[in-house]
Each structure stands twice: as C-alpha cells, then as structure tokens.
Short mmCIF file of C-alpha atoms and ligand atoms in Angstrom, two decimals:
data_model
loop_
_atom_site.label_atom_id
_atom_site.label_comp_id
_atom_site.label_asym_id
_atom_site.label_seq_id
_atom_site.Cartn_x
_atom_site.Cartn_y
_atom_site.Cartn_z
CA MET A 1 101.91 65.10 119.34
CA THR A 2 99.70 68.25 119.41
CA ARG A 3 96.11 67.90 117.72
CA SER A 4 97.49 70.08 114.93
CA GLN A 5 100.49 67.61 114.36
CA GLU A 6 97.77 64.79 114.29
CA LEU A 7 95.52 66.37 111.83
CA PHE A 8 98.32 67.50 109.69
CA GLU A 9 99.56 63.99 109.54
CA GLN A 10 96.09 62.54 108.81
CA ALA A 11 95.53 65.41 106.14
CA LYS A 12 98.66 64.32 104.28
CA ASN A 13 96.94 61.06 103.46
CA THR A 14 94.03 62.47 101.50
CA ILE A 15 94.96 66.08 100.71
CA PRO A 16 98.15 66.82 98.78
CA GLY A 17 100.75 68.30 101.21
CA GLY A 18 97.92 68.31 103.89
CA VAL A 19 96.53 71.57 102.77
CA ASN A 20 94.31 73.24 100.29
CA SER A 21 96.48 76.08 99.54
CA PRO A 22 100.28 75.81 99.57
CA VAL A 23 101.52 78.63 101.62
CA ARG A 24 99.33 77.20 104.52
CA ALA A 25 101.77 74.31 104.89
CA PHE A 26 104.47 76.31 106.55
CA ASN A 27 107.09 75.29 104.11
CA GLY A 28 108.44 78.84 104.18
CA VAL A 29 109.11 78.48 108.08
CA GLY A 30 109.29 74.99 108.84
CA GLY A 31 107.33 73.17 111.69
CA THR A 32 103.59 72.31 111.80
CA PRO A 33 100.85 74.65 110.42
CA ARG A 34 98.16 75.38 113.15
CA PHE A 35 94.92 73.99 112.34
CA ILE A 36 92.40 76.50 113.25
CA GLN A 37 89.22 75.70 115.20
CA LYS A 38 87.54 79.17 115.56
CA ALA A 39 88.20 82.87 115.53
CA ASP A 40 86.78 85.93 117.13
CA GLY A 41 87.77 89.57 116.82
CA ALA A 42 91.57 89.73 116.44
CA TYR A 43 92.10 86.20 117.68
CA ILE A 44 92.09 82.83 116.27
CA THR A 45 92.04 79.60 118.30
CA ASP A 46 93.86 76.48 117.09
CA ALA A 47 92.71 72.81 117.47
CA ASP A 48 95.02 72.55 120.72
CA GLY A 49 92.99 75.52 122.29
CA GLN A 50 95.96 77.92 121.96
CA GLN A 51 94.80 81.36 121.12
CA TYR A 52 96.79 83.74 118.84
CA ILE A 53 96.66 87.51 117.96
CA ASP A 54 95.99 87.19 114.28
CA TYR A 55 97.82 89.03 111.60
CA VAL A 56 96.92 87.08 108.64
CA GLY A 57 93.19 87.64 108.72
CA SER A 58 92.49 84.87 106.12
CA TRP A 59 95.13 86.81 103.79
CA GLY A 60 93.15 90.03 104.07
CA PRO A 61 89.45 89.78 103.98
CA MET A 62 88.94 89.93 107.70
CA ILE A 63 89.35 93.78 108.05
CA LEU A 64 86.81 93.93 110.77
CA GLY A 65 88.13 91.01 112.45
CA HIS A 66 86.50 87.58 112.82
CA ASN A 67 82.83 86.90 113.51
CA HIS A 68 81.81 90.61 113.12
CA PRO A 69 78.27 90.62 114.23
CA SER A 70 76.92 92.42 111.31
CA ILE A 71 78.39 90.20 108.82
CA LEU A 72 77.17 87.15 110.84
CA ASP A 73 73.77 88.38 110.85
CA ALA A 74 73.66 89.21 107.28
CA VAL A 75 74.98 85.80 106.31
CA VAL A 76 72.38 83.92 108.55
CA LYS A 77 69.38 86.09 107.36
CA THR A 78 70.38 85.74 103.74
CA ALA A 79 71.23 81.89 103.96
CA ALA A 80 67.67 81.41 105.37
CA ASN A 81 66.20 82.45 102.01
CA GLY A 82 68.30 79.99 100.02
CA LEU A 83 72.13 79.59 99.19
CA SER A 84 72.17 79.82 95.53
CA PHE A 85 69.71 80.22 92.67
CA GLY A 86 71.74 80.50 89.38
CA ALA A 87 69.76 83.51 88.64
CA PRO A 88 70.20 87.23 89.30
CA THR A 89 69.32 88.77 92.68
CA GLU A 90 68.93 92.23 94.06
CA LEU A 91 71.86 92.08 96.17
CA GLU A 92 74.16 91.67 93.17
CA VAL A 93 72.69 95.03 91.77
CA GLU A 94 73.26 96.50 95.34
CA MET A 95 77.01 95.33 95.38
CA ALA A 96 77.61 96.60 91.68
CA GLU A 97 76.16 99.96 92.62
CA LYS A 98 78.17 100.26 95.77
CA VAL A 99 81.46 99.36 94.09
CA CYS A 100 80.77 101.51 91.12
CA ASN A 101 79.84 104.55 93.73
CA TRP A 102 82.96 104.21 95.58
CA LEU A 103 85.37 103.92 92.72
CA PRO A 104 85.05 106.33 89.74
CA ALA A 105 87.24 104.09 87.67
CA VAL A 106 84.79 101.28 87.78
CA GLU A 107 81.66 101.96 85.73
CA GLN A 108 80.65 98.45 85.32
CA VAL A 109 81.50 95.43 87.34
CA ARG A 110 81.15 91.67 86.91
CA MET A 111 81.17 89.40 90.15
CA VAL A 112 83.14 86.13 90.27
CA SER A 113 84.17 83.72 93.03
CA SER A 114 87.74 84.22 93.61
CA GLY A 115 90.68 86.59 92.92
CA THR A 116 92.01 84.29 90.41
CA GLU A 117 88.96 84.19 88.35
CA ALA A 118 88.77 88.03 88.47
CA THR A 119 92.45 88.51 86.96
CA MET A 120 92.21 85.70 84.57
CA SER A 121 89.01 87.23 83.18
CA ALA A 122 90.30 90.67 83.15
CA ILE A 123 93.15 89.58 81.14
CA ARG A 124 90.96 87.72 78.63
CA LEU A 125 88.79 90.91 78.40
CA ALA A 126 91.83 93.17 77.77
CA ARG A 127 93.11 90.76 75.15
CA GLY A 128 89.70 90.51 73.44
CA TYR A 129 89.42 94.28 73.47
CA THR A 130 92.76 95.00 72.08
CA LYS A 131 93.07 92.10 69.99
CA ARG A 132 96.56 91.52 71.22
CA ASP A 133 98.17 88.47 72.85
CA LYS A 134 101.12 89.65 75.04
CA ILE A 135 100.66 90.80 78.67
CA LEU A 136 103.31 92.27 80.97
CA LYS A 137 103.51 91.45 84.65
CA PHE A 138 106.01 92.08 87.27
CA GLU A 139 108.50 89.64 88.94
CA GLY A 140 107.35 88.72 92.56
CA CYS A 141 103.71 89.91 91.89
CA TYR A 142 101.14 87.23 92.43
CA HIS A 143 97.73 87.49 90.68
CA GLY A 144 96.32 84.13 91.35
CA HIS A 145 96.92 80.79 89.59
CA ALA A 146 95.71 81.16 85.90
CA ASP A 147 98.25 79.74 83.55
CA CYS A 148 99.30 83.01 82.04
CA LEU A 149 100.19 84.61 85.47
CA LEU A 150 102.39 81.73 86.89
CA VAL A 151 105.45 83.39 85.50
CA LYS A 152 108.11 84.74 87.83
CA ALA A 153 105.25 84.67 90.37
CA GLY A 154 105.33 85.83 93.99
CA SER A 155 103.43 84.27 97.21
CA GLY A 156 103.68 80.52 97.38
CA LEU A 157 105.81 80.13 94.16
CA LEU A 158 108.35 82.42 95.56
CA THR A 159 108.25 80.84 99.04
CA PHE A 160 108.96 77.51 97.41
CA GLY A 161 111.53 78.80 95.18
CA GLN A 162 109.75 77.84 91.99
CA PRO A 163 108.48 81.01 90.45
CA ASN A 164 107.22 79.32 87.28
CA SER A 165 104.73 76.33 87.54
CA PRO A 166 105.12 73.05 85.50
CA GLY A 167 102.04 72.35 83.71
CA ILE A 168 102.00 75.55 81.51
CA PRO A 169 102.78 74.97 77.99
CA GLU A 170 105.65 77.14 76.65
CA ASP A 171 103.20 78.34 74.12
CA PHE A 172 101.03 79.94 76.78
CA ALA A 173 103.91 81.33 79.02
CA LYS A 174 105.65 83.01 76.01
CA HIS A 175 103.05 85.65 75.90
CA THR A 176 103.74 86.80 79.42
CA LEU A 177 106.55 89.45 79.69
CA THR A 178 107.99 90.40 82.97
CA ALA A 179 109.56 93.52 84.23
CA VAL A 180 111.04 94.63 87.47
CA TYR A 181 108.56 96.26 89.97
CA ASN A 182 109.20 99.85 90.77
CA ASP A 183 111.63 100.21 87.73
CA LEU A 184 109.98 102.00 85.00
CA ASP A 185 113.07 101.85 82.60
CA SER A 186 112.64 98.06 82.73
CA VAL A 187 109.10 98.56 81.26
CA LYS A 188 110.06 101.13 78.97
CA ALA A 189 112.67 98.74 77.38
CA ILE A 190 110.02 96.09 76.79
CA PHE A 191 107.67 98.62 75.26
CA ASP A 192 110.22 100.19 72.90
CA GLU A 193 110.38 96.71 71.35
CA LEU A 194 107.09 95.09 71.80
CA GLY A 195 104.53 97.96 72.65
CA SER A 196 102.02 97.63 69.94
CA GLU A 197 101.60 93.75 70.61
CA ILE A 198 100.98 94.26 74.56
CA ALA A 199 97.36 93.79 75.59
CA CYS A 200 97.67 94.90 79.26
CA ILE A 201 99.96 95.67 82.10
CA ILE A 202 98.75 93.89 85.28
CA LEU A 203 100.24 94.93 88.62
CA GLU A 204 99.63 95.03 92.33
CA PRO A 205 99.51 98.74 93.29
CA VAL A 206 101.09 97.94 96.52
CA ALA A 207 102.95 94.51 96.06
CA GLY A 208 101.81 92.20 98.77
CA ASN A 209 103.07 88.80 97.50
CA MET A 210 106.76 89.41 97.86
CA ASN A 211 106.35 90.75 101.40
CA CYS A 212 104.98 94.43 101.22
CA ILE A 213 106.46 96.79 98.73
CA PRO A 214 104.75 100.08 98.12
CA PRO A 215 105.11 101.80 94.69
CA VAL A 216 107.85 104.47 94.50
CA GLU A 217 107.01 107.88 93.56
CA GLY A 218 105.98 108.24 89.79
CA PHE A 219 105.93 104.46 89.05
CA LEU A 220 102.14 103.94 89.00
CA GLU A 221 101.90 107.36 86.92
CA GLY A 222 104.73 106.09 84.46
CA LEU A 223 102.72 102.99 83.89
CA ARG A 224 99.62 104.93 83.03
CA GLU A 225 101.51 107.01 80.56
CA ILE A 226 103.10 104.03 78.95
CA CYS A 227 99.79 102.33 78.54
CA ASP A 228 98.07 105.55 77.09
CA GLN A 229 101.04 105.92 74.55
CA ASN A 230 100.71 102.26 73.45
CA GLY A 231 96.91 101.55 73.50
CA THR A 232 97.55 99.14 76.29
CA VAL A 233 95.09 98.33 79.02
CA LEU A 234 96.20 99.20 82.52
CA ILE A 235 94.85 96.48 84.96
CA ILE A 236 95.44 97.27 88.67
CA ASP A 237 95.07 94.12 90.73
CA GLU A 238 93.27 95.21 93.99
CA VAL A 239 92.34 91.75 95.14
CA MET A 240 94.49 92.36 98.25
CA THR A 241 94.72 96.14 98.42
CA GLY A 242 91.17 96.80 97.44
CA PHE A 243 89.28 98.60 100.55
CA ARG A 244 92.13 97.51 102.70
CA VAL A 245 94.70 100.39 101.71
CA ALA A 246 91.93 102.97 101.58
CA LYS A 247 88.26 103.48 100.68
CA GLY A 248 89.24 104.35 97.13
CA CYS A 249 91.53 101.22 97.09
CA ALA A 250 95.09 101.75 96.48
CA HIS A 251 94.59 103.27 92.96
CA GLY A 252 92.48 106.06 94.56
CA TYR A 253 95.04 106.52 97.38
CA TYR A 254 97.94 107.04 94.98
CA GLY A 255 95.84 108.87 92.51
CA VAL A 256 96.21 106.79 89.28
CA THR A 257 93.15 105.55 87.10
CA PRO A 258 93.22 102.11 85.83
CA ASP A 259 91.35 100.84 82.82
CA LEU A 260 90.41 97.79 84.78
CA VAL A 261 90.37 96.92 88.41
CA THR A 262 90.24 93.38 89.93
CA LEU A 263 88.80 92.87 93.48
CA GLY A 264 88.39 90.15 95.90
CA LYS A 265 88.94 89.45 99.73
CA VAL A 266 87.49 92.55 101.60
CA ILE A 267 84.27 92.55 99.34
CA GLY A 268 83.51 89.15 100.42
CA GLY A 269 83.68 89.63 103.99
CA GLY A 270 85.30 86.23 104.20
CA MET A 271 83.17 84.38 101.63
CA PRO A 272 84.53 83.50 98.42
CA VAL A 273 84.30 86.45 96.17
CA GLY A 274 86.14 88.33 93.54
CA ALA A 275 85.15 90.97 90.91
CA PHE A 276 86.59 92.77 87.69
CA GLY A 277 85.43 96.10 86.48
CA GLY A 278 86.23 99.31 84.90
CA LYS A 279 85.48 101.46 81.67
CA LYS A 280 82.15 100.59 80.28
CA GLU A 281 83.79 100.80 76.87
CA ILE A 282 85.98 97.92 77.92
CA MET A 283 83.35 95.90 79.89
CA ALA A 284 81.01 96.14 76.83
CA HIS A 285 83.06 93.40 75.29
CA ILE A 286 82.08 90.89 77.92
CA SER A 287 79.42 88.41 77.17
CA PRO A 288 76.35 88.71 76.99
CA VAL A 289 76.90 92.22 75.35
CA GLY A 290 80.03 91.37 73.71
CA GLY A 291 81.91 88.32 72.62
CA VAL A 292 84.33 87.77 75.37
CA TYR A 293 83.04 84.81 77.29
CA GLN A 294 83.21 84.66 80.99
CA ALA A 295 80.76 82.79 83.28
CA GLY A 296 80.13 81.33 86.78
CA THR A 297 77.45 78.99 88.34
CA LEU A 298 77.88 80.69 91.79
CA SER A 299 79.06 84.18 90.63
CA GLY A 300 77.29 86.79 92.60
CA ASN A 301 76.21 84.19 95.30
CA PRO A 302 73.66 85.89 97.43
CA VAL A 303 75.33 84.90 100.91
CA ALA A 304 78.49 86.00 99.68
CA MET A 305 77.15 89.42 98.38
CA ALA A 306 75.35 89.95 101.70
CA ALA A 307 78.64 89.39 103.77
CA GLY A 308 80.41 91.80 101.34
CA LEU A 309 77.76 94.32 101.62
CA ALA A 310 77.69 94.21 105.54
CA GLN A 311 81.58 94.53 105.61
CA LEU A 312 81.39 97.55 103.22
CA ALA A 313 78.62 99.29 105.26
CA GLU A 314 80.84 99.01 108.25
CA LEU A 315 83.86 100.54 106.19
CA GLU A 316 81.76 103.48 105.05
CA LYS A 317 81.71 104.77 108.66
CA ASP A 318 83.72 107.82 109.58
CA GLY A 319 87.33 107.29 110.64
CA VAL A 320 87.66 103.75 110.03
CA TYR A 321 90.51 103.99 107.40
CA GLU A 322 92.28 106.56 109.87
CA SER A 323 92.03 104.03 112.54
CA LEU A 324 93.16 101.17 110.65
CA SER A 325 96.39 102.91 109.06
CA ALA A 326 97.22 104.27 112.84
CA LYS A 327 97.10 100.51 114.15
CA THR A 328 99.34 99.40 111.26
CA GLU A 329 101.64 102.16 111.81
CA GLN A 330 101.86 101.32 115.52
CA VAL A 331 102.78 97.64 114.95
CA ALA A 332 105.17 98.23 112.23
CA LYS A 333 107.04 100.97 114.13
CA GLY A 334 106.89 99.01 117.13
CA PHE A 335 108.72 96.03 115.53
CA LYS A 336 111.26 98.42 114.09
CA ALA A 337 111.88 100.10 117.64
CA ALA A 338 112.34 96.66 119.16
CA ALA A 339 114.70 95.52 116.34
CA ASP A 340 116.78 98.62 116.57
CA LYS A 341 117.01 98.38 120.44
CA HIS A 342 118.59 94.79 120.13
CA GLY A 343 120.84 95.85 117.18
CA ILE A 344 119.07 93.56 114.76
CA PRO A 345 118.79 95.16 111.20
CA MET A 346 115.37 95.71 110.15
CA SER A 347 113.47 97.73 107.61
CA ILE A 348 109.59 97.99 107.44
CA ASN A 349 106.96 99.11 104.98
CA TYR A 350 103.41 99.73 105.55
CA VAL A 351 100.28 101.41 104.17
CA GLY A 352 96.60 101.27 105.05
CA GLY A 353 95.85 98.11 106.73
CA MET A 354 99.01 96.09 105.42
CA PHE A 355 102.42 96.04 106.56
CA GLY A 356 105.99 93.98 106.10
CA PHE A 357 109.21 93.73 107.99
CA PHE A 358 112.49 92.78 106.41
CA PHE A 359 115.59 91.64 108.09
CA THR A 360 118.04 93.53 106.15
CA GLU A 361 120.61 96.33 106.48
CA LEU A 362 118.81 98.40 103.73
CA GLU A 363 117.02 101.53 105.12
CA THR A 364 114.10 100.91 102.75
CA VAL A 365 113.06 97.88 100.56
CA THR A 366 111.60 98.84 97.21
CA ARG A 367 112.59 96.03 94.98
CA PHE A 368 112.10 92.23 94.60
CA ASP A 369 115.73 91.50 94.50
CA GLN A 370 116.21 93.21 97.70
CA VAL A 371 113.39 91.22 99.24
CA THR A 372 115.21 87.91 98.35
CA GLU A 373 118.41 89.01 99.86
CA CYS A 374 116.95 89.49 103.27
CA CYS A 375 117.84 87.12 106.13
CA MET A 376 115.59 84.13 106.15
CA ASP A 377 117.05 82.48 109.14
CA THR A 378 116.28 85.52 111.35
CA PHE A 379 112.80 85.67 109.91
CA LYS A 380 112.19 81.91 110.65
CA ALA A 381 113.64 82.57 114.28
CA PHE A 382 111.38 85.46 114.58
CA TYR A 383 108.42 83.80 113.23
CA HIS A 384 108.54 80.72 115.46
CA GLY A 385 109.17 82.85 118.66
CA MET A 386 106.22 84.97 117.87
CA LEU A 387 104.03 81.90 117.12
CA GLU A 388 105.03 80.10 120.34
CA ALA A 389 104.08 83.36 122.29
CA GLY A 390 100.68 83.71 120.79
CA VAL A 391 101.16 85.92 117.79
CA TYR A 392 100.15 84.52 114.30
CA LEU A 393 102.04 86.24 111.39
CA ALA A 394 102.16 85.18 107.70
CA PRO A 395 104.29 82.02 107.62
CA SER A 396 106.38 83.33 104.93
CA ALA A 397 108.97 86.09 104.35
CA PHE A 398 107.34 86.77 101.12
CA GLU A 399 103.87 87.64 102.32
CA ALA A 400 102.42 90.86 103.70
CA SER A 401 100.78 90.92 107.21
CA PHE A 402 97.36 92.43 107.81
CA LEU A 403 95.66 94.39 110.52
CA SER A 404 92.06 94.47 111.33
CA LEU A 405 89.81 97.05 113.12
CA ALA A 406 89.40 94.54 115.95
CA HIS A 407 92.97 94.85 117.06
CA SER A 408 92.85 96.78 120.21
CA ASP A 409 95.52 98.99 121.87
CA GLU A 410 96.10 96.14 124.17
CA ASP A 411 96.61 93.56 121.46
CA ILE A 412 99.00 95.82 119.57
CA ALA A 413 101.02 96.46 122.88
CA ARG A 414 101.33 92.76 123.65
CA THR A 415 102.41 92.12 120.05
CA ILE A 416 105.20 94.61 120.30
CA GLU A 417 106.11 93.49 123.74
CA THR A 418 106.30 89.93 122.40
CA ALA A 419 108.54 91.16 119.45
CA ASP A 420 110.76 92.78 121.84
CA LYS A 421 111.28 89.60 123.76
CA VAL A 422 111.83 87.39 120.72
CA LEU A 423 114.28 89.93 119.26
CA ALA A 424 116.08 90.13 122.43
CA GLU A 425 116.42 86.16 122.41
CA ILE A 426 117.73 86.32 118.80
CA ALA A 427 120.25 89.04 119.58
CA ALA A 428 121.39 87.11 122.61
CA LYS A 429 122.25 84.06 120.71
CA ARG A 430 124.36 85.87 118.00
C1 PLP B 501 96.96 90.54 94.41
C2 PLP B 501 96.39 89.23 94.26
N1 PLP B 501 95.64 88.87 93.33
C3 PLP B 501 94.91 87.76 92.96
C4 PLP B 501 94.78 86.68 94.00
C5 PLP B 501 94.27 85.47 93.88
O1 PLP B 501 93.08 85.39 94.63
P1 PLP B 501 92.48 84.05 95.13
O2 PLP B 501 93.40 83.49 96.02
O3 PLP B 501 90.98 84.33 95.68
O4 PLP B 501 92.25 83.27 93.88
C6 PLP B 501 95.71 87.10 95.19
C7 PLP B 501 95.63 86.09 96.49
O5 PLP B 501 95.72 85.04 96.56
C8 PLP B 501 96.27 88.34 95.48
O6 PLP B 501 96.96 88.59 96.57
N1 LIG B 502 99.41 85.37 98.94
C1 LIG B 502 98.31 84.59 98.93
C2 LIG B 502 97.08 85.63 98.83
O1 LIG B 502 97.16 86.74 98.99
C3 LIG B 502 98.18 83.81 99.98
C4 LIG B 502 96.97 82.96 100.09
C5 LIG B 502 97.10 81.62 99.36
O2 LIG B 502 97.51 81.59 98.23
O3 LIG B 502 96.62 80.76 100.03
#
C-alpha cells in the first residue's frame, strides 16, 4: 500500500468518506486521493514523496503558486501579534478599501470565513431588501452548501449524480427556481410568470462547477436587464472567478454591473475567507445598520486579511493578468492540439486563470446538458494517465482547472508533453 492508501483507509474510520470535502474523495475518477504533505510554487508533493504539477491550486486561491514568500511573510508577522481578537482591526479596513477601490460595483463589503457564508448572506440580504422569498439559480452552478442553493447544483453534487441534497425541507427548496445557464429564454419564461416574487438571480459569471463554461454573448447583459425590469437583485458569485479571471473580476471583464458580488478564494491567499458586497443602498440593510442579521466570530480574521492583502498586492503589479491568461491559453491549446493529433475529440474553454477540457465531438461547449454528455471514460483514463505521470488535475469532469503565476514555461511544456503521451496511449487502445 502507498502511504496515501494507508492514510485514506485510516481516515475513513474517523472522517466520513475519509475527506473533509466530498470532491477530494476521487469518486469522480476512482482510485485513491493523494494525501498532500507539502507544496511549493506550481508543485504539490504527496505523502509518498511523489511530486505533481498542480492545476487545482486549492480550487483557485493559489493564484501566485504555493508558499509565495510575501504571503508567508505576512502570515507569520501578523500571527506573531495574535491570531484572533473578535474585535475590529486596521487590516479589515485596508481589505475593504482595497476591494472597493478595485471593484466599482462594490461600495461596501462585509468579510466572512467561506464562500458558502458569502453567498448565503448575500441571498438573505437580497431577500430582506426586496421583501421577496424566491431566488433563481442555474442548473450546474454551485454556490456553496447553504440549504437554498443545493438545488440542481454543480461541483460535488453533480460529480456524485445527486444534484439535490437530502436534509433540505421541501418548504425551503420550493423557493429556489432554476434556469438553464446561457439560455436567456429559460430565465424570461420564469420571470414572465413569477418576476415580481423573485428576490435575486445568483450566478457564476463563468461557470466553474460544471467544468468551465464562459457566458455566451449577451447572457450577462440580458440578466442585468431582466433584474432591472423586475426589481430583482443581481448577485454575481465571484467566489471562484474573483481576481482570477481579471483584476476587475469576471463582471468587470464582461462589463456587467451586479448589485451584489460574492468573493472568496483569491482574497484569502489560501486562508479561509469570503466576502459579500455591493451597492451601499442594499448593504445598508445589513446589521448593525439594518435589520438583516449576519455575523461571524472569526470574520475578518487578521491573519487571513494579511494573507489576502499580500496576495492582492502581488496581483496589482503590471502584466500579471496578461501573463496568467497567456499561460492558461497555452495549456488549454496544448491539450487540444495533442487531442487533435491523436484523433480524440476534445473541446476546450478558458478565460483568465481557469480552463476546462471536454471529451466531446462538439466544437464548443456552452451548456450544462452538453457537459453531461461528454465521454467520462476518456476523462477518467486521461486523468489517471496524467496523475501517474505527475500532473495533478481536478479529479472530476465537472470542475474547472486552475493556473498560477508560478507555472513556468517548462512546467507547461512538460504538462503538454505528458498530455500528448497519455492521449497517444488512449488512442492506441481504441
Ligand atoms: C462559485 C462558488 N461559490 C461558492 C463556493 C463556496 O465556497 P466555499 O467552498 O469556500 O464555501 C464555491 C466553492 O466551493 C464556488 O466555486
Ligand atoms: N468546486 C468546489 C469549489 O470550487 C470544489 C471544492 C470543494 O467543494 O471542496
């Protein structure tokens, strides 16, 4: 047995399924999850000492690569002054100002400790503000595990083929309406009937929890218009895309102004952080100014704020996003060229620092149903071939993959060479 196998067996005794978040269990690809011992730059090393080029990056936060010296330094220095006070700090003010300066749509922001808390709180706020109960989300989008959002959800729920979670009373779930991502007509049909009852639309501006699906032209703009016509709050969930797709996040990149934005991952630099913010007029309904209650013992934690601020300072440097996008394009196009060479049908999507690849005859994948029709057997064979050869991709066909600024030209060339070899082996077996 490898050490990862031993640890996985041991973990299953005391942790449900051996993992603290379901996608980590490798159910989407089979086999044993790698237990990670350490990481540096673009690399992670497992408990058996095997090194991998990492395209998961803790599911998005590690945009500078692992162990970046300025983040590490900020964490160590801040921790030396105390880990948590349950009282306000200057670092929180600095973080709020930074987010508001970078994102014109955000006039005020509240820090929380996870992406789930951010979306859950934003929805409560939208409901309190509009005095309406219904919300609209898109099939295949994932916004964390708040009750009202585990309806036709992506990520682990999609991977495990169980898009609605047990444990959520029908009375809660009935307020969550679902539409088809990238299909404005499906949204209009719902609004024609129930528009005046819908508190908010929440969506991923680039869907990253059903693989990677950018919005088609006019989709985000159309949602903005529908929200304006119906007095509905538009929540753009940037937990994954925020400061990863572009400095102005995905909504800035696509030029659409949300009423509320949710953030996470990158703004924590690898520490547990989330945030929600937006128009002052709406944020004024949050306690203690307004009546919508929201709180957190560890919210705005100083060490997490310091890590996030250090990461954002690096992302402020010239050329960073151009470089990240170029690296992402190189990997995605490299996979596609290798697949074409070996006659394996593949489609790719990429934007900013995230990408997805689909084993399908379709030229472009823009919808949820197209993702579910891709060849899962080829995905699994490719996944394990890459893993064995030292490339760590997201262990599910329903997750996006992520680049970091630490991925060097050599790392990318090695990744593409490996993909070429693995795809050649798959082609030879057909
Ligand atoms: C778009 C999106 N929203 C919300 C979440 C929930 O974030 P967290 O896992 O930090 O609770 C995630 C990721 O898990 C996500 O990708
Ligand atoms: N898709 C999820 C986040 O983006 C995967 C992370 C998790 O749920 O553990």
